[in-house]
Amino acid sequence: TQLLEQSPQFLSIQEGENLTVYCNSSSVFSSLQWYRQEPGEGPVLLVTVVTGGEVKKLKRLTFQFGDARKDSSLHITAAQPGDTGLYLCAPRRGSYIPTFGRGTSLIVHP
Amino acid sequence: DAGVIQSPRHEVTEMGQEVTLRCKPISGHNSLFWYRQTMMRGLELLIYFNNNVPIDDSGMPEDRFSAKMPNASFSTLKIQPSEPRDSAVYFCATDGGQGAEKLFFGSGTQLSVL
């Protein structure tokens, strides 16, 4: 059962553009993680957000956890070709059983 | 550390054949997870082990799938008999446990069942 909605499903942009991807659910989560998966590789953890309204920055990436802890967003400023990949959100409720959304597939063209 | 090591990287087999996927976790990591990734269903949890013991196998699609972890440094996922709909990328991931809550993934096995 798919509990999460990640949007958009696909995104193709030019280098230098800004973008935002979303992870939404009707459930409340204790925390949420974002992973990036490059072609031919496994996902790699980018960040964990825990507190409602929390904002974390990782260079040009800004992650926000919704106030009600039901949703999250990832904003990339001045995207680079190296940002290309599949962005997955992985929320957690209580016990630690990692589940993932379907992801947003991002392509950044030089 | 070499990270999580999966083998083979690619497997092509015919319907009805047995397939065995292998995973060597990061030393000292107590939890091991097997995931399957497809375009249609995304990344699905199949089974996970804690201290070599299977904790939750509710994601295993059917009896054709089985997983073992005979010791802390090795796990296998077996499909017997394989079917074309099993074609996917299979990932093994491990976590240090004790609140570490960070998954380390292998590079995956691309399985094609013809």
PDB file of C-alpha atoms in Angstrom:
ATOM      1  CA  THR A   1       0.000   0.000   0.000  1.00  0.00           C
ATOM      2  CA  GLN A   2       1.424   3.355  -1.035  1.00  0.00           C
ATOM      3  CA  LEU A   3       1.057   5.725   1.925  1.00  0.00           C
ATOM      4  CA  LEU A   4       3.096   8.525   0.415  1.00  0.00           C
ATOM      5  CA  GLU A   5       2.768  10.879  -2.480  1.00  0.00           C
ATOM      6  CA  GLN A   6       5.888  12.332  -3.981  1.00  0.00           C
ATOM      7  CA  SER A   7       5.540  15.005  -6.615  1.00  0.00           C
ATOM      8  CA  PRO A   8       6.302  15.666  -9.282  1.00  0.00           C
ATOM      9  CA  GLN A   9       7.111  12.166 -10.479  1.00  0.00           C
ATOM     10  CA  PHE A  10       9.491  13.462 -13.150  1.00  0.00           C
ATOM     11  CA  LEU A  11      11.302  16.775 -13.534  1.00  0.00           C
ATOM     12  CA  SER A  12      13.600  17.853 -16.351  1.00  0.00           C
ATOM     13  CA  ILE A  13      15.252  21.271 -16.046  1.00  0.00           C
ATOM     14  CA  GLN A  14      18.210  23.294 -17.226  1.00  0.00           C
ATOM     15  CA  GLU A  15      21.313  23.940 -15.166  1.00  0.00           C
ATOM     16  CA  GLY A  16      20.890  26.985 -12.946  1.00  0.00           C
ATOM     17  CA  GLU A  17      17.148  26.655 -12.414  1.00  0.00           C
ATOM     18  CA  ASN A  18      15.512  26.307  -9.012  1.00  0.00           C
ATOM     19  CA  LEU A  19      13.116  23.502  -8.147  1.00  0.00           C
ATOM     20  CA  THR A  20      11.032  22.099  -5.313  1.00  0.00           C
ATOM     21  CA  VAL A  21       9.874  18.525  -4.816  1.00  0.00           C
ATOM     22  CA  TYR A  22       7.305  17.362  -2.298  1.00  0.00           C
ATOM     23  CA  CYS A  23       6.529  14.434  -0.056  1.00  0.00           C
ATOM     24  CA  ASN A  24       2.958  14.325   1.277  1.00  0.00           C
ATOM     25  CA  SER A  25       0.856  12.047   3.417  1.00  0.00           C
ATOM     26  CA  SER A  26      -2.229  12.156   5.609  1.00  0.00           C
ATOM     27  CA  SER A  27      -0.273  10.430   8.403  1.00  0.00           C
ATOM     28  CA  VAL A  28       1.823  12.060  11.108  1.00  0.00           C
ATOM     29  CA  PHE A  29       5.450  10.976  11.200  1.00  0.00           C
ATOM     30  CA  SER A  30       7.992  11.001  13.986  1.00  0.00           C
ATOM     31  CA  SER A  31      10.749  11.855  11.528  1.00  0.00           C
ATOM     32  CA  LEU A  32      11.476  11.891   7.833  1.00  0.00           C
ATOM     33  CA  GLN A  33      14.540  11.232   5.732  1.00  0.00           C
ATOM     34  CA  TRP A  34      15.488  12.242   2.202  1.00  0.00           C
ATOM     35  CA  TYR A  35      17.699  10.020   0.076  1.00  0.00           C
ATOM     36  CA  ARG A  36      19.200  10.559  -3.370  1.00  0.00           C
ATOM     37  CA  GLN A  37      19.739   7.638  -5.727  1.00  0.00           C
ATOM     38  CA  GLU A  38      22.051   8.010  -8.703  1.00  0.00           C
ATOM     39  CA  PRO A  39      21.667   5.728 -11.732  1.00  0.00           C
ATOM     40  CA  GLY A  40      23.048   2.243 -11.100  1.00  0.00           C
ATOM     41  CA  GLU A  41      23.545   2.831  -7.389  1.00  0.00           C
ATOM     42  CA  GLY A  42      21.655   2.476  -4.137  1.00  0.00           C
ATOM     43  CA  PRO A  43      20.058   5.422  -2.326  1.00  0.00           C
ATOM     44  CA  VAL A  44      22.268   7.609  -0.139  1.00  0.00           C
ATOM     45  CA  LEU A  45      20.964   9.495   2.878  1.00  0.00           C
ATOM     46  CA  LEU A  46      20.930  13.278   2.528  1.00  0.00           C
ATOM     47  CA  VAL A  47      19.186  14.456   5.692  1.00  0.00           C
ATOM     48  CA  THR A  48      16.889  13.553   8.580  1.00  0.00           C
ATOM     49  CA  VAL A  49      14.286  16.020   9.875  1.00  0.00           C
ATOM     50  CA  VAL A  50      12.603  15.420  13.204  1.00  0.00           C
ATOM     51  CA  THR A  51      10.836  18.532  14.495  1.00  0.00           C
ATOM     52  CA  GLY A  52       7.710  20.030  12.917  1.00  0.00           C
ATOM     53  CA  GLY A  53       8.686  23.152  10.961  1.00  0.00           C
ATOM     54  CA  GLU A  54      12.351  22.182  10.978  1.00  0.00           C
ATOM     55  CA  VAL A  55      14.501  23.518   8.150  1.00  0.00           C
ATOM     56  CA  LYS A  56      17.872  22.018   7.261  1.00  0.00           C
ATOM     57  CA  LYS A  57      20.302  23.176   4.617  1.00  0.00           C
ATOM     58  CA  LEU A  58      22.860  21.113   2.780  1.00  0.00           C
ATOM     59  CA  LYS A  59      24.760  23.454   0.445  1.00  0.00           C
ATOM     60  CA  ARG A  60      22.200  24.320  -2.271  1.00  0.00           C
ATOM     61  CA  LEU A  61      19.571  21.937  -0.887  1.00  0.00           C
ATOM     62  CA  THR A  62      16.979  23.119   1.639  1.00  0.00           C
ATOM     63  CA  PHE A  63      14.783  20.579   3.419  1.00  0.00           C
ATOM     64  CA  GLN A  64      11.674  21.456   5.381  1.00  0.00           C
ATOM     65  CA  PHE A  65       9.465  19.305   7.589  1.00  0.00           C
ATOM     66  CA  GLY A  66       5.842  20.435   7.742  1.00  0.00           C
ATOM     67  CA  ASP A  67       4.532  21.950  10.959  1.00  0.00           C
ATOM     68  CA  ALA A  68       2.143  19.021  11.426  1.00  0.00           C
ATOM     69  CA  ARG A  69       4.880  16.500  10.482  1.00  0.00           C
ATOM     70  CA  LYS A  70       2.764  15.110   7.634  1.00  0.00           C
ATOM     71  CA  ASP A  71       4.740  16.481   4.724  1.00  0.00           C
ATOM     72  CA  SER A  72       8.138  17.684   3.610  1.00  0.00           C
ATOM     73  CA  SER A  73       9.747  19.597   0.793  1.00  0.00           C
ATOM     74  CA  LEU A  74      13.152  19.713  -0.823  1.00  0.00           C
ATOM     75  CA  HIS A  75      14.232  22.880  -2.602  1.00  0.00           C
ATOM     76  CA  ILE A  76      17.304  22.979  -4.819  1.00  0.00           C
ATOM     77  CA  THR A  77      18.786  26.345  -5.746  1.00  0.00           C
ATOM     78  CA  ALA A  78      20.740  26.746  -8.984  1.00  0.00           C
ATOM     79  CA  ALA A  79      20.552  23.077  -9.918  1.00  0.00           C
ATOM     80  CA  GLN A  80      23.660  21.393 -11.296  1.00  0.00           C
ATOM     81  CA  PRO A  81      23.947  18.292 -13.514  1.00  0.00           C
ATOM     82  CA  GLY A  82      25.400  16.517 -10.482  1.00  0.00           C
ATOM     83  CA  ASP A  83      22.009  16.891  -8.786  1.00  0.00           C
ATOM     84  CA  THR A  84      20.521  14.454 -11.292  1.00  0.00           C
ATOM     85  CA  GLY A  85      18.991  11.442  -9.601  1.00  0.00           C
ATOM     86  CA  LEU A  86      15.968   9.958  -7.902  1.00  0.00           C
ATOM     87  CA  TYR A  87      14.958  11.769  -4.707  1.00  0.00           C
ATOM     88  CA  LEU A  88      13.207   9.525  -2.212  1.00  0.00           C
ATOM     89  CA  CYS A  89      11.503  10.428   1.006  1.00  0.00           C
ATOM     90  CA  ALA A  90      11.387   7.900   3.814  1.00  0.00           C
ATOM     91  CA  PRO A  91       9.133   8.791   6.718  1.00  0.00           C
ATOM     92  CA  ARG A  92       9.075   6.937   9.971  1.00  0.00           C
ATOM     93  CA  ARG A  93       6.296   6.317  12.456  1.00  0.00           C
ATOM     94  CA  GLY A  94       7.289   4.882  15.784  1.00  0.00           C
ATOM     95  CA  SER A  95       9.258   1.670  15.250  1.00  0.00           C
ATOM     96  CA  TYR A  96      12.077   1.782  12.808  1.00  0.00           C
ATOM     97  CA  ILE A  97      10.875   0.127   9.623  1.00  0.00           C
ATOM     98  CA  PRO A  98      12.086   2.241   6.717  1.00  0.00           C
ATOM     99  CA  THR A  99       9.537   2.699   3.931  1.00  0.00           C
ATOM    100  CA  PHE A 100       9.995   4.838   0.868  1.00  0.00           C
ATOM    101  CA  GLY A 101       7.935   6.913  -1.506  1.00  0.00           C
ATOM    102  CA  ARG A 102       8.215   6.288  -5.251  1.00  0.00           C
ATOM    103  CA  GLY A 103      10.460   9.278  -5.610  1.00  0.00           C
ATOM    104  CA  THR A 104      10.955  12.229  -7.925  1.00  0.00           C
ATOM    105  CA  SER A 105      13.233  11.585 -10.870  1.00  0.00           C
ATOM    106  CA  LEU A 106      15.257  14.737 -11.584  1.00  0.00           C
ATOM    107  CA  ILE A 107      17.327  15.402 -14.693  1.00  0.00           C
ATOM    108  CA  VAL A 108      19.419  18.568 -14.858  1.00  0.00           C
ATOM    109  CA  HIS A 109      20.665  19.376 -18.348  1.00  0.00           C
ATOM    110  CA  PRO A 110      23.963  21.225 -18.791  1.00  0.00           C
TER     111      PRO A 110
ATOM    112  CA  ASP B   1      35.078   0.128   4.929  1.00  0.00           C
ATOM    113  CA  ALA B   2      33.935  -1.209   1.563  1.00  0.00           C
ATOM    114  CA  GLY B   3      30.297  -0.621   2.369  1.00  0.00           C
ATOM    115  CA  VAL B   4      27.485  -3.062   1.662  1.00  0.00           C
ATOM    116  CA  ILE B   5      28.555  -5.501  -1.041  1.00  0.00           C
ATOM    117  CA  GLN B   6      26.026  -7.219  -3.263  1.00  0.00           C
ATOM    118  CA  SER B   7      26.571  -9.881  -5.863  1.00  0.00           C
ATOM    119  CA  PRO B   8      26.040 -10.405  -8.654  1.00  0.00           C
ATOM    120  CA  ARG B   9      25.519  -6.874 -10.075  1.00  0.00           C
ATOM    121  CA  HIS B  10      23.507  -8.291 -12.959  1.00  0.00           C
ATOM    122  CA  GLU B  11      21.682 -11.574 -13.332  1.00  0.00           C
ATOM    123  CA  VAL B  12      19.856 -12.804 -16.407  1.00  0.00           C
ATOM    124  CA  THR B  13      18.012 -16.074 -16.113  1.00  0.00           C
ATOM    125  CA  GLU B  14      15.171 -18.006 -17.626  1.00  0.00           C
ATOM    126  CA  MET B  15      11.766 -18.469 -16.100  1.00  0.00           C
ATOM    127  CA  GLY B  16      11.702 -21.401 -13.715  1.00  0.00           C
ATOM    128  CA  GLN B  17      15.351 -21.191 -12.716  1.00  0.00           C
ATOM    129  CA  GLU B  18      16.552 -20.643  -9.176  1.00  0.00           C
ATOM    130  CA  VAL B  19      18.156 -17.292  -8.438  1.00  0.00           C
ATOM    131  CA  THR B  20      20.313 -16.488  -5.405  1.00  0.00           C
ATOM    132  CA  LEU B  21      21.268 -12.934  -4.533  1.00  0.00           C
ATOM    133  CA  ARG B  22      23.999 -12.282  -2.003  1.00  0.00           C
ATOM    134  CA  CYS B  23      24.784  -9.511   0.458  1.00  0.00           C
ATOM    135  CA  LYS B  24      27.715  -8.781   2.725  1.00  0.00           C
ATOM    136  CA  PRO B  25      26.742  -6.133   5.272  1.00  0.00           C
ATOM    137  CA  ILE B  26      28.954  -3.518   6.830  1.00  0.00           C
ATOM    138  CA  SER B  27      30.818  -5.037   9.749  1.00  0.00           C
ATOM    139  CA  GLY B  28      29.123  -4.276  13.038  1.00  0.00           C
ATOM    140  CA  HIS B  29      25.765  -3.339  11.555  1.00  0.00           C
ATOM    141  CA  ASN B  30      23.021  -5.220  13.347  1.00  0.00           C
ATOM    142  CA  SER B  31      20.075  -4.785  11.005  1.00  0.00           C
ATOM    143  CA  LEU B  32      19.850  -5.932   7.399  1.00  0.00           C
ATOM    144  CA  PHE B  33      17.084  -5.126   4.932  1.00  0.00           C
ATOM    145  CA  TRP B  34      16.193  -6.536   1.510  1.00  0.00           C
ATOM    146  CA  TYR B  35      14.334  -4.191  -0.855  1.00  0.00           C
ATOM    147  CA  ARG B  36      13.011  -4.581  -4.390  1.00  0.00           C
ATOM    148  CA  GLN B  37      12.757  -1.607  -6.741  1.00  0.00           C
ATOM    149  CA  THR B  38      10.568  -1.351  -9.841  1.00  0.00           C
ATOM    150  CA  MET B  39       9.221   1.579 -11.807  1.00  0.00           C
ATOM    151  CA  MET B  40       5.654   0.631 -10.980  1.00  0.00           C
ATOM    152  CA  ARG B  41       5.962   0.015  -7.244  1.00  0.00           C
ATOM    153  CA  GLY B  42       9.077   1.948  -6.255  1.00  0.00           C
ATOM    154  CA  LEU B  43      11.262   0.670  -3.431  1.00  0.00           C
ATOM    155  CA  GLU B  44       9.502  -2.079  -1.476  1.00  0.00           C
ATOM    156  CA  LEU B  45      10.709  -3.645   1.754  1.00  0.00           C
ATOM    157  CA  LEU B  46      10.765  -7.438   1.441  1.00  0.00           C
ATOM    158  CA  ILE B  47      12.237  -8.594   4.745  1.00  0.00           C
ATOM    159  CA  TYR B  48      14.507  -7.402   7.485  1.00  0.00           C
ATOM    160  CA  PHE B  49      16.773  -9.079  10.022  1.00  0.00           C
ATOM    161  CA  ASN B  50      18.012  -7.889  13.380  1.00  0.00           C
ATOM    162  CA  ASN B  51      21.015  -9.686  14.853  1.00  0.00           C
ATOM    163  CA  ASN B  52      20.633 -12.365  12.137  1.00  0.00           C
ATOM    164  CA  VAL B  53      17.015 -13.098  13.117  1.00  0.00           C
ATOM    165  CA  PRO B  54      14.176 -12.412  10.629  1.00  0.00           C
ATOM    166  CA  ILE B  55      11.903  -9.830  12.249  1.00  0.00           C
ATOM    167  CA  ASP B  56       9.382  -8.993   9.548  1.00  0.00           C
ATOM    168  CA  ASP B  57       8.919 -10.890   6.291  1.00  0.00           C
ATOM    169  CA  SER B  58       5.458  -9.562   5.498  1.00  0.00           C
ATOM    170  CA  GLY B  59       6.802  -7.896   2.367  1.00  0.00           C
ATOM    171  CA  MET B  60       7.966 -11.156   0.801  1.00  0.00           C
ATOM    172  CA  PRO B  61       5.646 -11.534  -2.194  1.00  0.00           C
ATOM    173  CA  GLU B  62       5.071 -15.276  -2.047  1.00  0.00           C
ATOM    174  CA  ASP B  63       6.524 -18.623  -1.068  1.00  0.00           C
ATOM    175  CA  ARG B  64       8.880 -18.583  -4.029  1.00  0.00           C
ATOM    176  CA  PHE B  65      10.926 -16.021  -2.128  1.00  0.00           C
ATOM    177  CA  SER B  66      13.088 -16.906   0.851  1.00  0.00           C
ATOM    178  CA  ALA B  67      15.853 -15.112   2.728  1.00  0.00           C
ATOM    179  CA  LYS B  68      18.485 -16.267   5.155  1.00  0.00           C
ATOM    180  CA  MET B  69      21.134 -14.702   7.331  1.00  0.00           C
ATOM    181  CA  PRO B  70      23.285 -17.561   8.627  1.00  0.00           C
ATOM    182  CA  ASN B  71      25.768 -15.194  10.273  1.00  0.00           C
ATOM    183  CA  ALA B  72      26.423 -11.504  10.817  1.00  0.00           C
ATOM    184  CA  SER B  73      28.460 -11.142   7.646  1.00  0.00           C
ATOM    185  CA  PHE B  74      26.268 -12.767   5.012  1.00  0.00           C
ATOM    186  CA  SER B  75      22.701 -12.871   3.765  1.00  0.00           C
ATOM    187  CA  THR B  76      20.975 -14.405   0.757  1.00  0.00           C
ATOM    188  CA  LEU B  77      17.702 -13.818  -1.026  1.00  0.00           C
ATOM    189  CA  LYS B  78      16.532 -16.779  -3.077  1.00  0.00           C
ATOM    190  CA  ILE B  79      13.797 -16.995  -5.689  1.00  0.00           C
ATOM    191  CA  GLN B  80      12.710 -20.468  -6.725  1.00  0.00           C
ATOM    192  CA  PRO B  81      11.245 -20.791  -9.287  1.00  0.00           C
ATOM    193  CA  SER B  82      11.796 -17.361 -10.825  1.00  0.00           C
ATOM    194  CA  GLU B  83       9.155 -15.659 -12.984  1.00  0.00           C
ATOM    195  CA  PRO B  84       9.372 -12.716 -15.417  1.00  0.00           C
ATOM    196  CA  ARG B  85       7.448 -10.505 -12.977  1.00  0.00           C
ATOM    197  CA  ASP B  86      10.334 -10.900 -10.515  1.00  0.00           C
ATOM    198  CA  SER B  87      12.490  -8.753 -12.794  1.00  0.00           C
ATOM    199  CA  ALA B  88      13.624  -5.763 -10.740  1.00  0.00           C
ATOM    200  CA  VAL B  89      16.594  -4.287  -8.926  1.00  0.00           C
ATOM    201  CA  TYR B  90      17.125  -5.915  -5.538  1.00  0.00           C
ATOM    202  CA  PHE B  91      18.886  -3.918  -2.846  1.00  0.00           C
ATOM    203  CA  CYS B  92      20.418  -4.937   0.420  1.00  0.00           C
ATOM    204  CA  ALA B  93      20.803  -2.266   3.095  1.00  0.00           C
ATOM    205  CA  THR B  94      22.192  -2.264   6.594  1.00  0.00           C
ATOM    206  CA  ASP B  95      21.916  -0.044   9.633  1.00  0.00           C
ATOM    207  CA  GLY B  96      24.047   0.219  12.713  1.00  0.00           C
ATOM    208  CA  GLY B  97      20.980   0.035  14.921  1.00  0.00           C
ATOM    209  CA  GLN B  98      20.760   1.479  18.415  1.00  0.00           C
ATOM    210  CA  GLY B  99      19.167   4.624  17.063  1.00  0.00           C
ATOM    211  CA  ALA B 100      21.623   5.092  14.220  1.00  0.00           C
ATOM    212  CA  GLU B 101      18.719   5.148  11.815  1.00  0.00           C
ATOM    213  CA  LYS B 102      20.778   5.590   8.715  1.00  0.00           C
ATOM    214  CA  LEU B 103      20.535   3.035   5.959  1.00  0.00           C
ATOM    215  CA  PHE B 104      23.570   2.130   3.896  1.00  0.00           C
ATOM    216  CA  PHE B 105      22.607   0.547   0.595  1.00  0.00           C
ATOM    217  CA  GLY B 106      24.541  -1.756  -1.666  1.00  0.00           C
ATOM    218  CA  SER B 107      24.698  -1.071  -5.387  1.00  0.00           C
ATOM    219  CA  GLY B 108      21.937  -3.565  -6.064  1.00  0.00           C
ATOM    220  CA  THR B 109      21.437  -6.624  -8.255  1.00  0.00           C
ATOM    221  CA  GLN B 110      19.655  -6.049 -11.563  1.00  0.00           C
ATOM    222  CA  LEU B 111      17.605  -9.209 -12.143  1.00  0.00           C
ATOM    223  CA  SER B 112      16.070 -10.031 -15.499  1.00  0.00           C
ATOM    224  CA  VAL B 113      13.936 -13.154 -15.781  1.00  0.00           C
ATOM    225  CA  LEU B 114      13.198 -14.031 -19.396  1.00  0.00           C
TER     226      LEU B 114
END
